[in-house]
Amino acid sequence: LEFFSLLPKLPEGEEVAPETTAQVKTKPPSQADYHTVDTTPALDELLNRLSAAKSFAFDLETTSLNAMSAEMVGISLSPAPGEAYYIPVGHVGWGQVEQLPLKQVIERLKPPLEDATPAKLAHNGKYDMTVLAEYGVTVNNLSFDTMVAAYLLGEKSLGLKALAFSKLGIEMTPITALIGSGAKQISMSLVEVNRAADYSCADADITGQLAELLKAELHQQGLWQLFSEVEMPLVPVLLHMERNGVALDTDLLRQMSHRLGEQLLKLEAE
């Protein structure tokens, strides 16, 4: 799993023709029910919805691919296929932006995200979990990461957009359509809330739909035990190591270096 620290949050994959895989019912974003949560009553309703769900997918919009320094722009949550909610918290530059205070959103989302009862679904969840950890939120029970699953299944393209097209036949909006690219690229925080909401809701929604399909494929290929008992439990371990580092016994390393040096000298003398 070491390679995950090298993968970008929004990898671009080559377009390939949709292929026949396990059969699941899907809902493209054009037929979905997406909501922007920008008032306290709306947030209350969302939390009630999450409390009734056995699982939900989540996705963050941020200002950087570097999870340790990224600032949260918004978070989307999808408790069911075709249903998702976007909570803007860091949009700027469009006059009076209607959004809830970041502190309030973190305080209210912390319990359901840290609750180990509902299963959490994500794409490159280690990134999102790292960002949330910087805000004091420890996500528990990340049971399915679609990028980890795609890697185990041998998919050439691990990006969410590429997987949505190849596995579900759904063409999603690329991030460049919102923030541009190259010298003209802007921060996600400068994107209008309604555009960011549609984009982010689709990310969370499709992640949830992909999880169902990829789970079936993992079972079909005999990879479910490896995925659920080895790969997924490693995600929070790697997250902790990357955030906190690894303690080294320098005295022991010095002794080992000395012993190895002596052994090399003996080998050279033979």
mmCIF file of C-alpha atoms in Angstrom:
data_model
loop_
_atom_site.group_PDB
_atom_site.id
_atom_site.type_symbol
_atom_site.label_atom_id
_atom_site.label_comp_id
_atom_site.label_asym_id
_atom_site.label_seq_id
_atom_site.Cartn_x
_atom_site.Cartn_y
_atom_site.Cartn_z
ATOM 1 C CA LEU A 1 0.000 0.000 0.000
ATOM 2 C CA GLU A 2 3.003 2.329 0.117
ATOM 3 C CA PHE A 3 2.200 3.608 -3.375
ATOM 4 C CA PHE A 4 -0.924 5.391 -2.161
ATOM 5 C CA SER A 5 1.091 8.271 -0.761
ATOM 6 C CA LEU A 6 2.308 8.903 -4.303
ATOM 7 C CA LEU A 7 -1.087 8.884 -5.990
ATOM 8 C CA PRO A 8 -2.806 12.228 -6.572
ATOM 9 C CA LYS A 9 -6.226 12.955 -5.148
ATOM 10 C CA LEU A 10 -7.672 13.355 -8.619
ATOM 11 C CA PRO A 11 -5.772 11.020 -10.945
ATOM 12 C CA GLU A 12 -6.516 11.280 -14.620
ATOM 13 C CA GLY A 13 -7.077 8.019 -16.457
ATOM 14 C CA GLU A 14 -7.212 7.130 -20.105
ATOM 15 C CA GLU A 15 -10.699 6.775 -21.489
ATOM 16 C CA VAL A 16 -11.630 3.201 -22.232
ATOM 17 C CA ALA A 17 -14.816 1.593 -23.433
ATOM 18 C CA PRO A 18 -17.236 0.426 -20.736
ATOM 19 C CA GLU A 19 -16.799 -3.259 -19.947
ATOM 20 C CA THR A 20 -19.197 -5.904 -18.716
ATOM 21 C CA THR A 21 -18.773 -6.603 -15.006
ATOM 22 C CA ALA A 22 -20.948 -7.570 -12.055
ATOM 23 C CA GLN A 23 -24.488 -6.307 -12.498
ATOM 24 C CA VAL A 24 -25.601 -3.482 -10.215
ATOM 25 C CA LYS A 25 -28.289 -0.858 -10.555
ATOM 26 C CA THR A 26 -26.737 2.543 -11.124
ATOM 27 C CA LYS A 27 -27.983 6.108 -11.189
ATOM 28 C CA PRO A 28 -26.021 8.621 -13.269
ATOM 29 C CA PRO A 29 -25.567 12.115 -11.780
ATOM 30 C CA SER A 30 -28.079 13.518 -14.285
ATOM 31 C CA GLN A 31 -30.820 11.477 -12.574
ATOM 32 C CA ALA A 32 -29.610 11.977 -9.019
ATOM 33 C CA ASP A 33 -31.000 13.917 -6.079
ATOM 34 C CA TYR A 34 -28.261 16.265 -4.890
ATOM 35 C CA HIS A 35 -28.584 18.909 -2.169
ATOM 36 C CA THR A 36 -26.526 21.827 -0.884
ATOM 37 C CA VAL A 37 -26.530 22.045 2.907
ATOM 38 C CA ASP A 38 -26.032 25.684 3.885
ATOM 39 C CA THR A 39 -28.399 26.163 6.830
ATOM 40 C CA THR A 40 -28.569 24.654 10.312
ATOM 41 C CA PRO A 41 -31.991 23.008 9.704
ATOM 42 C CA ALA A 42 -30.653 21.418 6.511
ATOM 43 C CA LEU A 43 -27.623 20.140 8.430
ATOM 44 C CA ASP A 44 -29.940 18.702 11.085
ATOM 45 C CA GLU A 45 -31.880 16.841 8.390
ATOM 46 C CA LEU A 46 -28.677 15.470 6.887
ATOM 47 C CA LEU A 47 -27.451 14.209 10.252
ATOM 48 C CA ASN A 48 -30.778 12.460 10.810
ATOM 49 C CA ARG A 49 -30.420 10.872 7.385
ATOM 50 C CA LEU A 50 -26.893 9.679 8.161
ATOM 51 C CA SER A 51 -27.950 8.249 11.522
ATOM 52 C CA ALA A 52 -30.454 6.022 9.731
ATOM 53 C CA ALA A 53 -27.944 4.791 7.136
ATOM 54 C CA LYS A 54 -25.914 1.609 7.543
ATOM 55 C CA SER A 55 -23.177 3.125 5.387
ATOM 56 C CA PHE A 56 -22.334 6.323 3.539
ATOM 57 C CA ALA A 57 -19.716 7.520 1.086
ATOM 58 C CA PHE A 58 -17.886 10.782 1.671
ATOM 59 C CA ASP A 59 -15.575 13.036 -0.311
ATOM 60 C CA LEU A 60 -13.751 16.272 0.459
ATOM 61 C CA GLU A 61 -13.072 19.289 -1.718
ATOM 62 C CA THR A 62 -9.891 21.045 -0.652
ATOM 63 C CA THR A 63 -7.328 23.632 -1.681
ATOM 64 C CA SER A 64 -4.361 21.299 -2.164
ATOM 65 C CA LEU A 65 -3.288 17.770 -3.103
ATOM 66 C CA ASN A 66 -1.050 17.855 -0.027
ATOM 67 C CA ALA A 67 -3.349 16.445 2.637
ATOM 68 C CA MET A 68 -1.266 17.780 5.511
ATOM 69 C CA SER A 69 -1.601 21.391 4.379
ATOM 70 C CA ALA A 70 -4.931 21.302 2.500
ATOM 71 C CA GLU A 71 -7.788 23.491 3.686
ATOM 72 C CA MET A 72 -11.298 22.134 3.497
ATOM 73 C CA VAL A 73 -13.596 23.804 0.968
ATOM 74 C CA GLY A 74 -16.526 21.430 1.342
ATOM 75 C CA ILE A 75 -17.570 17.873 2.095
ATOM 76 C CA SER A 76 -20.098 15.674 0.340
ATOM 77 C CA LEU A 77 -21.857 12.646 1.783
ATOM 78 C CA SER A 78 -23.927 10.009 0.009
ATOM 79 C CA PRO A 79 -26.073 7.620 2.096
ATOM 80 C CA ALA A 80 -27.661 5.917 -0.927
ATOM 81 C CA PRO A 81 -27.231 5.609 -4.714
ATOM 82 C CA GLY A 82 -28.387 8.765 -6.455
ATOM 83 C CA GLU A 83 -28.579 10.735 -3.193
ATOM 84 C CA ALA A 84 -25.872 13.093 -1.941
ATOM 85 C CA TYR A 85 -25.386 16.256 0.095
ATOM 86 C CA TYR A 86 -22.704 18.941 -0.176
ATOM 87 C CA ILE A 87 -21.735 21.150 2.744
ATOM 88 C CA PRO A 88 -19.737 24.209 1.616
ATOM 89 C CA VAL A 89 -17.408 25.643 4.257
ATOM 90 C CA GLY A 90 -14.548 27.396 2.494
ATOM 91 C CA HIS A 91 -15.820 29.072 -0.673
ATOM 92 C CA VAL A 92 -14.699 32.655 -1.267
ATOM 93 C CA GLY A 93 -14.713 35.282 -3.971
ATOM 94 C CA TRP A 94 -18.385 35.235 -4.996
ATOM 95 C CA GLY A 95 -19.814 37.981 -2.852
ATOM 96 C CA GLN A 96 -21.815 36.817 0.143
ATOM 97 C CA VAL A 97 -21.392 33.029 0.018
ATOM 98 C CA GLU A 98 -24.115 31.119 1.842
ATOM 99 C CA GLN A 99 -22.331 28.495 3.903
ATOM 100 C CA LEU A 100 -22.167 27.278 7.461
ATOM 101 C CA PRO A 101 -19.195 28.070 9.727
ATOM 102 C CA LEU A 102 -16.463 25.455 9.419
ATOM 103 C CA LYS A 103 -16.291 24.973 13.198
ATOM 104 C CA GLN A 104 -20.010 24.207 13.383
ATOM 105 C CA VAL A 105 -19.824 21.705 10.527
ATOM 106 C CA ILE A 106 -16.828 19.903 12.029
ATOM 107 C CA GLU A 107 -18.504 19.693 15.442
ATOM 108 C CA ARG A 108 -21.699 18.257 13.938
ATOM 109 C CA LEU A 109 -20.043 15.827 11.511
ATOM 110 C CA LYS A 110 -17.475 14.554 13.999
ATOM 111 C CA PRO A 111 -19.869 12.099 15.758
ATOM 112 C CA PRO A 112 -21.143 10.269 12.627
ATOM 113 C CA LEU A 113 -17.671 10.166 11.062
ATOM 114 C CA GLU A 114 -16.085 8.830 14.241
ATOM 115 C CA ASP A 115 -18.940 6.413 14.960
ATOM 116 C CA ALA A 116 -17.688 2.928 14.076
ATOM 117 C CA THR A 117 -21.201 1.573 13.456
ATOM 118 C CA PRO A 118 -21.923 2.924 9.949
ATOM 119 C CA ALA A 119 -19.488 1.759 7.265
ATOM 120 C CA LYS A 120 -17.627 4.556 5.490
ATOM 121 C CA LEU A 121 -16.874 4.429 1.759
ATOM 122 C CA ALA A 122 -14.324 6.602 -0.022
ATOM 123 C CA HIS A 123 -12.021 6.894 -3.021
ATOM 124 C CA ASN A 124 -8.437 7.368 -1.844
ATOM 125 C CA GLY A 125 -9.858 7.634 1.642
ATOM 126 C CA LYS A 126 -6.448 8.065 3.232
ATOM 127 C CA TYR A 127 -6.266 11.542 1.721
ATOM 128 C CA ASP A 128 -9.690 12.583 3.048
ATOM 129 C CA MET A 129 -9.017 10.993 6.428
ATOM 130 C CA THR A 130 -5.693 12.823 6.701
ATOM 131 C CA VAL A 131 -7.336 16.173 5.962
ATOM 132 C CA LEU A 132 -10.079 15.484 8.500
ATOM 133 C CA ALA A 133 -7.494 14.401 11.073
ATOM 134 C CA GLU A 134 -5.915 17.849 10.752
ATOM 135 C CA TYR A 135 -9.308 19.224 11.860
ATOM 136 C CA GLY A 136 -9.470 16.853 14.826
ATOM 137 C CA VAL A 137 -11.739 14.226 13.255
ATOM 138 C CA THR A 138 -10.754 10.546 13.307
ATOM 139 C CA VAL A 139 -12.765 8.634 10.726
ATOM 140 C CA ASN A 140 -13.604 5.149 11.996
ATOM 141 C CA ASN A 141 -14.698 2.091 10.036
ATOM 142 C CA LEU A 142 -13.507 2.982 6.559
ATOM 143 C CA SER A 143 -14.728 -0.343 5.213
ATOM 144 C CA PHE A 144 -14.307 0.241 1.486
ATOM 145 C CA ASP A 145 -11.889 2.298 -0.577
ATOM 146 C CA THR A 146 -12.662 2.095 -4.287
ATOM 147 C CA MET A 147 -9.105 3.013 -5.257
ATOM 148 C CA VAL A 148 -7.626 0.222 -3.142
ATOM 149 C CA ALA A 149 -10.170 -2.199 -4.604
ATOM 150 C CA ALA A 150 -9.393 -1.112 -8.165
ATOM 151 C CA TYR A 151 -5.674 -1.632 -7.531
ATOM 152 C CA LEU A 152 -6.237 -5.157 -6.205
ATOM 153 C CA LEU A 153 -8.430 -5.958 -9.207
ATOM 154 C CA GLY A 154 -5.624 -4.933 -11.545
ATOM 155 C CA GLU A 155 -7.305 -1.879 -13.033
ATOM 156 C CA LYS A 156 -4.945 0.212 -15.155
ATOM 157 C CA SER A 157 -6.648 3.504 -14.275
ATOM 158 C CA LEU A 158 -7.303 4.137 -10.591
ATOM 159 C CA GLY A 159 -8.930 7.562 -10.921
ATOM 160 C CA LEU A 160 -12.586 7.845 -9.944
ATOM 161 C CA LYS A 161 -13.610 9.372 -13.272
ATOM 162 C CA ALA A 162 -11.931 6.619 -15.296
ATOM 163 C CA LEU A 163 -13.458 3.890 -13.120
ATOM 164 C CA ALA A 164 -16.917 5.450 -13.353
ATOM 165 C CA PHE A 165 -16.689 5.317 -17.144
ATOM 166 C CA SER A 166 -15.152 1.866 -17.491
ATOM 167 C CA LYS A 167 -17.233 0.176 -14.791
ATOM 168 C CA LEU A 168 -20.530 2.075 -14.767
ATOM 169 C CA GLY A 169 -20.583 3.662 -18.213
ATOM 170 C CA ILE A 170 -20.934 7.076 -16.564
ATOM 171 C CA GLU A 171 -18.955 10.053 -17.863
ATOM 172 C CA MET A 172 -18.252 12.412 -14.986
ATOM 173 C CA THR A 173 -17.236 16.059 -15.059
ATOM 174 C CA PRO A 174 -13.428 16.404 -14.901
ATOM 175 C CA ILE A 175 -11.966 18.643 -12.217
ATOM 176 C CA THR A 176 -10.382 20.791 -14.929
ATOM 177 C CA ALA A 177 -13.873 21.877 -15.996
ATOM 178 C CA LEU A 178 -14.137 23.662 -12.642
ATOM 179 C CA ILE A 179 -10.648 24.856 -11.810
ATOM 180 C CA GLY A 180 -8.911 24.843 -15.190
ATOM 181 C CA SER A 181 -5.329 23.708 -15.631
ATOM 182 C CA GLY A 182 -1.797 24.993 -15.952
ATOM 183 C CA ALA A 183 -1.120 28.669 -15.370
ATOM 184 C CA LYS A 184 -4.848 29.486 -15.383
ATOM 185 C CA GLN A 185 -5.778 26.929 -12.738
ATOM 186 C CA ILE A 186 -7.722 28.332 -9.779
ATOM 187 C CA SER A 187 -8.359 27.043 -6.284
ATOM 188 C CA MET A 188 -11.476 24.984 -5.587
ATOM 189 C CA SER A 189 -12.385 27.648 -3.042
ATOM 190 C CA LEU A 190 -13.018 30.079 -5.919
ATOM 191 C CA VAL A 191 -15.516 27.808 -7.679
ATOM 192 C CA GLU A 192 -19.202 28.742 -7.343
ATOM 193 C CA VAL A 193 -20.959 26.713 -4.656
ATOM 194 C CA ASN A 194 -23.603 25.265 -6.981
ATOM 195 C CA ARG A 195 -21.003 23.961 -9.430
ATOM 196 C CA ALA A 196 -18.839 22.551 -6.656
ATOM 197 C CA ALA A 197 -21.905 20.942 -5.090
ATOM 198 C CA ASP A 198 -22.870 19.058 -8.256
ATOM 199 C CA TYR A 199 -19.278 17.961 -8.776
ATOM 200 C CA SER A 200 -18.615 16.848 -5.207
ATOM 201 C CA CYS A 201 -21.989 15.157 -4.752
ATOM 202 C CA ALA A 202 -21.317 13.141 -7.900
ATOM 203 C CA ASP A 203 -17.937 12.097 -6.501
ATOM 204 C CA ALA A 204 -19.460 10.771 -3.280
ATOM 205 C CA ASP A 205 -22.457 9.251 -5.046
ATOM 206 C CA ILE A 206 -20.433 7.413 -7.692
ATOM 207 C CA THR A 207 -17.950 6.242 -5.065
ATOM 208 C CA GLY A 208 -20.803 4.525 -3.254
ATOM 209 C CA GLN A 209 -22.120 2.975 -6.448
ATOM 210 C CA LEU A 210 -18.659 1.801 -7.488
ATOM 211 C CA ALA A 211 -18.103 0.234 -4.080
ATOM 212 C CA GLU A 212 -21.072 -2.079 -4.574
ATOM 213 C CA LEU A 213 -19.837 -3.224 -7.965
ATOM 214 C CA LEU A 214 -16.177 -3.602 -6.982
ATOM 215 C CA LYS A 215 -17.137 -5.534 -3.860
ATOM 216 C CA ALA A 216 -18.893 -8.082 -6.051
ATOM 217 C CA GLU A 217 -15.828 -8.331 -8.295
ATOM 218 C CA LEU A 218 -13.519 -8.846 -5.322
ATOM 219 C CA HIS A 219 -15.692 -11.746 -4.173
ATOM 220 C CA GLN A 220 -15.802 -13.200 -7.689
ATOM 221 C CA GLN A 221 -12.011 -13.139 -7.978
ATOM 222 C CA GLY A 222 -11.371 -14.502 -4.495
ATOM 223 C CA LEU A 223 -9.796 -11.262 -3.289
ATOM 224 C CA TRP A 224 -12.300 -10.198 -0.665
ATOM 225 C CA GLN A 225 -10.437 -11.635 2.318
ATOM 226 C CA LEU A 226 -7.166 -9.985 1.253
ATOM 227 C CA PHE A 227 -8.983 -6.692 0.715
ATOM 228 C CA SER A 228 -11.032 -6.661 3.923
ATOM 229 C CA GLU A 229 -8.548 -8.275 6.322
ATOM 230 C CA VAL A 230 -5.216 -6.946 5.053
ATOM 231 C CA GLU A 231 -5.456 -3.960 2.710
ATOM 232 C CA MET A 232 -8.223 -1.929 4.345
ATOM 233 C CA PRO A 233 -6.899 -2.265 7.921
ATOM 234 C CA LEU A 234 -3.565 -0.936 6.628
ATOM 235 C CA VAL A 235 -5.073 2.386 5.521
ATOM 236 C CA PRO A 236 -5.381 3.948 9.010
ATOM 237 C CA VAL A 237 -1.989 2.457 9.940
ATOM 238 C CA LEU A 238 -0.306 4.192 7.004
ATOM 239 C CA LEU A 239 -2.187 7.387 7.785
ATOM 240 C CA HIS A 240 -0.880 7.344 11.356
ATOM 241 C CA MET A 241 2.675 6.656 10.190
ATOM 242 C CA GLU A 242 2.603 9.488 7.655
ATOM 243 C CA ARG A 243 1.203 12.003 10.144
ATOM 244 C CA ASN A 244 3.324 11.027 13.135
ATOM 245 C CA GLY A 245 6.422 9.428 11.664
ATOM 246 C CA VAL A 246 8.100 6.248 12.880
ATOM 247 C CA ALA A 247 10.191 6.087 16.055
ATOM 248 C CA LEU A 248 13.746 4.834 15.530
ATOM 249 C CA ASP A 249 16.136 3.421 18.118
ATOM 250 C CA THR A 250 19.268 5.288 17.036
ATOM 251 C CA ASP A 251 21.521 3.423 19.482
ATOM 252 C CA LEU A 252 20.382 0.088 18.092
ATOM 253 C CA LEU A 253 20.870 1.322 14.526
ATOM 254 C CA ARG A 254 24.400 2.420 15.428
ATOM 255 C CA GLN A 255 25.187 -1.017 16.852
ATOM 256 C CA MET A 256 23.744 -2.756 13.797
ATOM 257 C CA SER A 257 25.758 -0.502 11.503
ATOM 258 C CA HIS A 258 28.936 -1.353 13.424
ATOM 259 C CA ARG A 259 28.249 -5.102 13.282
ATOM 260 C CA LEU A 260 27.445 -4.992 9.564
ATOM 261 C CA GLY A 261 30.629 -3.021 8.949
ATOM 262 C CA GLU A 262 32.681 -5.696 10.721
ATOM 263 C CA GLN A 263 30.975 -8.456 8.733
ATOM 264 C CA LEU A 264 31.717 -6.658 5.457
ATOM 265 C CA LEU A 265 35.380 -6.332 6.388
ATOM 266 C CA LYS A 266 35.559 -10.073 7.152
ATOM 267 C CA LEU A 267 33.897 -10.923 3.820
ATOM 268 C CA GLU A 268 36.315 -8.682 1.924
ATOM 269 C CA ALA A 269 39.273 -10.321 3.665
ATOM 270 C CA GLU A 270 38.182 -13.848 2.698
#
